[in-house]
Coordinates of C-alpha atoms in Angstrom, one line a residue:
X1 CA 6.4 -19.5 41.8
X2 CA 6.3 -19.7 37.8
X3 CA 8.4 -16.9 35.9
X4 CA 5.6 -16.0 32.6
X5 CA 7.7 -14.7 30.0
X6 CA 6.3 -11.3 28.4
X7 CA 5.1 -11.8 24.8
X8 CA 6.4 -8.4 24.4
X9 CA 8.9 -7.8 21.6
X10 CA 11.0 -5.1 21.5
X11 CA 8.7 -3.8 19.0
X12 CA 5.9 -4.4 20.5
X13 CA 6.6 -2.6 23.9
X14 CA 5.5 0.0 22.1
X15 CA 2.9 -0.7 20.0
X16 CA 2.5 -0.1 16.1
X17 CA 3.8 2.6 15.0
X18 CA 1.6 5.8 13.9
X19 CA 2.8 5.6 10.5
X20 CA 1.5 1.7 10.2
X21 CA -1.7 2.5 12.1
X22 CA -2.0 4.9 9.7
X23 CA -1.8 3.0 6.5
X24 CA -3.4 0.3 8.1
X25 CA -6.6 2.6 8.1
X26 CA -6.2 3.8 4.6
X27 CA -6.1 0.4 3.2
X28 CA -9.5 -0.1 5.6
X29 CA -11.0 2.9 3.9
X30 CA -10.5 1.1 0.5
X31 CA -11.9 -2.3 1.5
X32 CA -8.4 -4.0 1.8
X33 CA -7.6 -5.6 4.4
X34 CA -4.6 -4.4 6.2
X35 CA -3.6 -8.5 6.9
X36 CA -3.8 -9.2 3.3
X37 CA -0.8 -7.3 3.2
X38 CA 2.8 -8.9 4.5
X39 CA 4.2 -6.5 7.2
X40 CA 7.5 -6.6 5.5
X41 CA 5.4 -4.8 2.8
X42 CA 3.7 -2.1 4.8
X43 CA 7.1 -0.9 6.0
X44 CA 8.7 -0.8 2.8
X45 CA 6.1 1.7 2.0
X46 CA 5.7 3.4 4.8
X47 CA 9.6 4.1 4.1
X48 CA 9.2 5.0 0.2
X49 CA 6.9 7.4 1.7
X50 CA 9.4 8.9 4.1
X51 CA 11.9 8.7 1.5
X52 CA 9.3 10.8 -0.3
X53 CA 8.2 13.0 2.1
X54 CA 11.4 14.0 3.9
X55 CA 9.7 15.6 6.6
X56 CA 6.4 13.5 7.3
X57 CA 3.9 12.1 4.2
X58 CA 1.0 14.4 4.6
X59 CA -2.6 12.8 5.8
X60 CA -3.6 12.8 2.6
X61 CA -1.2 10.5 1.5
X62 CA -1.8 7.4 3.2
X63 CA -5.3 7.1 1.4
X64 CA -3.8 8.3 -1.6
X65 CA -1.5 5.5 -1.7
X66 CA -3.7 3.1 -0.3
X67 CA -6.5 3.6 -3.3
X68 CA -3.7 3.3 -5.4
X69 CA -2.4 -0.2 -3.8
X70 CA -5.7 -1.5 -3.4
X71 CA -6.3 -1.3 -7.4
X72 CA -3.8 -2.9 -7.9
X73 CA -4.2 -6.1 -5.6
X74 CA -7.9 -5.9 -6.0
X75 CA -8.2 -5.6 -9.9
X76 CA -10.3 -2.7 -11.7
X77 CA -13.9 -4.5 -11.1
X78 CA -13.6 -5.6 -7.3
X79 CA -11.9 -2.2 -6.7
X80 CA -15.2 -0.3 -8.9
X81 CA -18.0 -2.7 -6.6
X82 CA -16.3 -1.4 -3.2
X83 CA -14.8 1.9 -4.5
X84 CA -16.7 3.2 -7.3
X85 CA -16.3 4.4 -11.0
X86 CA -14.2 7.9 -10.0
X87 CA -11.8 5.8 -7.7
X88 CA -11.1 3.0 -10.3
X89 CA -10.5 5.6 -13.0
X90 CA -8.6 7.7 -11.1
X91 CA -6.3 4.7 -9.8
X92 CA -6.1 3.5 -13.7
X93 CA -4.9 7.1 -14.7
X94 CA -2.5 6.9 -12.4
X95 CA -1.0 3.6 -13.2
X96 CA -0.7 5.2 -16.8
X97 CA 1.2 8.1 -15.7
X98 CA 3.4 6.3 -13.7
X99 CA 4.1 4.2 -16.6
X100 CA 4.6 7.0 -18.4
X101 CA 6.9 9.1 -16.3
X102 CA 8.8 5.6 -14.8
X103 CA 10.5 6.9 -11.7
X104 CA 7.9 8.1 -10.1
X105 CA 6.1 7.7 -6.6
X106 CA 3.1 6.1 -7.7
X107 CA 5.7 4.1 -10.1
X108 CA 7.5 2.5 -6.5
X109 CA 3.9 1.6 -5.5
X110 CA 3.0 -0.2 -8.2
X111 CA 6.3 -2.3 -8.4
X112 CA 6.4 -2.8 -5.2
X113 CA 2.9 -4.6 -5.6
X114 CA 4.2 -6.3 -8.5
X115 CA 7.4 -7.9 -6.4
X116 CA 5.3 -8.6 -3.6
X117 CA 3.5 -10.9 -6.1
X118 CA 0.2 -9.4 -4.9
X119 CA -1.1 -7.2 -8.0
X120 CA -4.0 -8.5 -9.9
X121 CA -3.2 -10.3 -12.4
X122 CA -5.8 -8.5 -14.6
X123 CA -3.6 -5.5 -13.4
X124 CA -0.5 -6.9 -14.5
X125 CA -2.2 -8.1 -18.0
X126 CA -3.7 -4.4 -18.9
X127 CA -0.7 -3.0 -18.5
X128 CA 1.9 -5.4 -19.7
X129 CA 3.5 -5.5 -16.5
X130 CA 6.9 -7.2 -15.9
X131 CA 9.1 -8.0 -13.2
X132 CA 12.2 -7.2 -15.3

């Protein structure tokens, strides 16, 4: 009799965390396939959310975050095609405010996209972003 090895790892035994499932669903909601975002980046985003909302991120935080992050990755035109002008303008206002504020939650999300090298070159150029 041959023993079969289980493909369940420690983390796989319990399934994906609710936070990661919500983040994946929110990304899909803005036409960003979660497979395009490395797991380490998603885990960092979830940790940033937990730092920002110590009790628990509210349900509306996930779509809002995904809108900003999705804009950063897709760039203005592609994001607008998938999500409309209103969401594009909202994401652009948030980036502008984040650049003025410095160390805000939105600034951390933009910085995460930049450091992970997922950010659109057009977004980098438009806002003069650098990883200094």
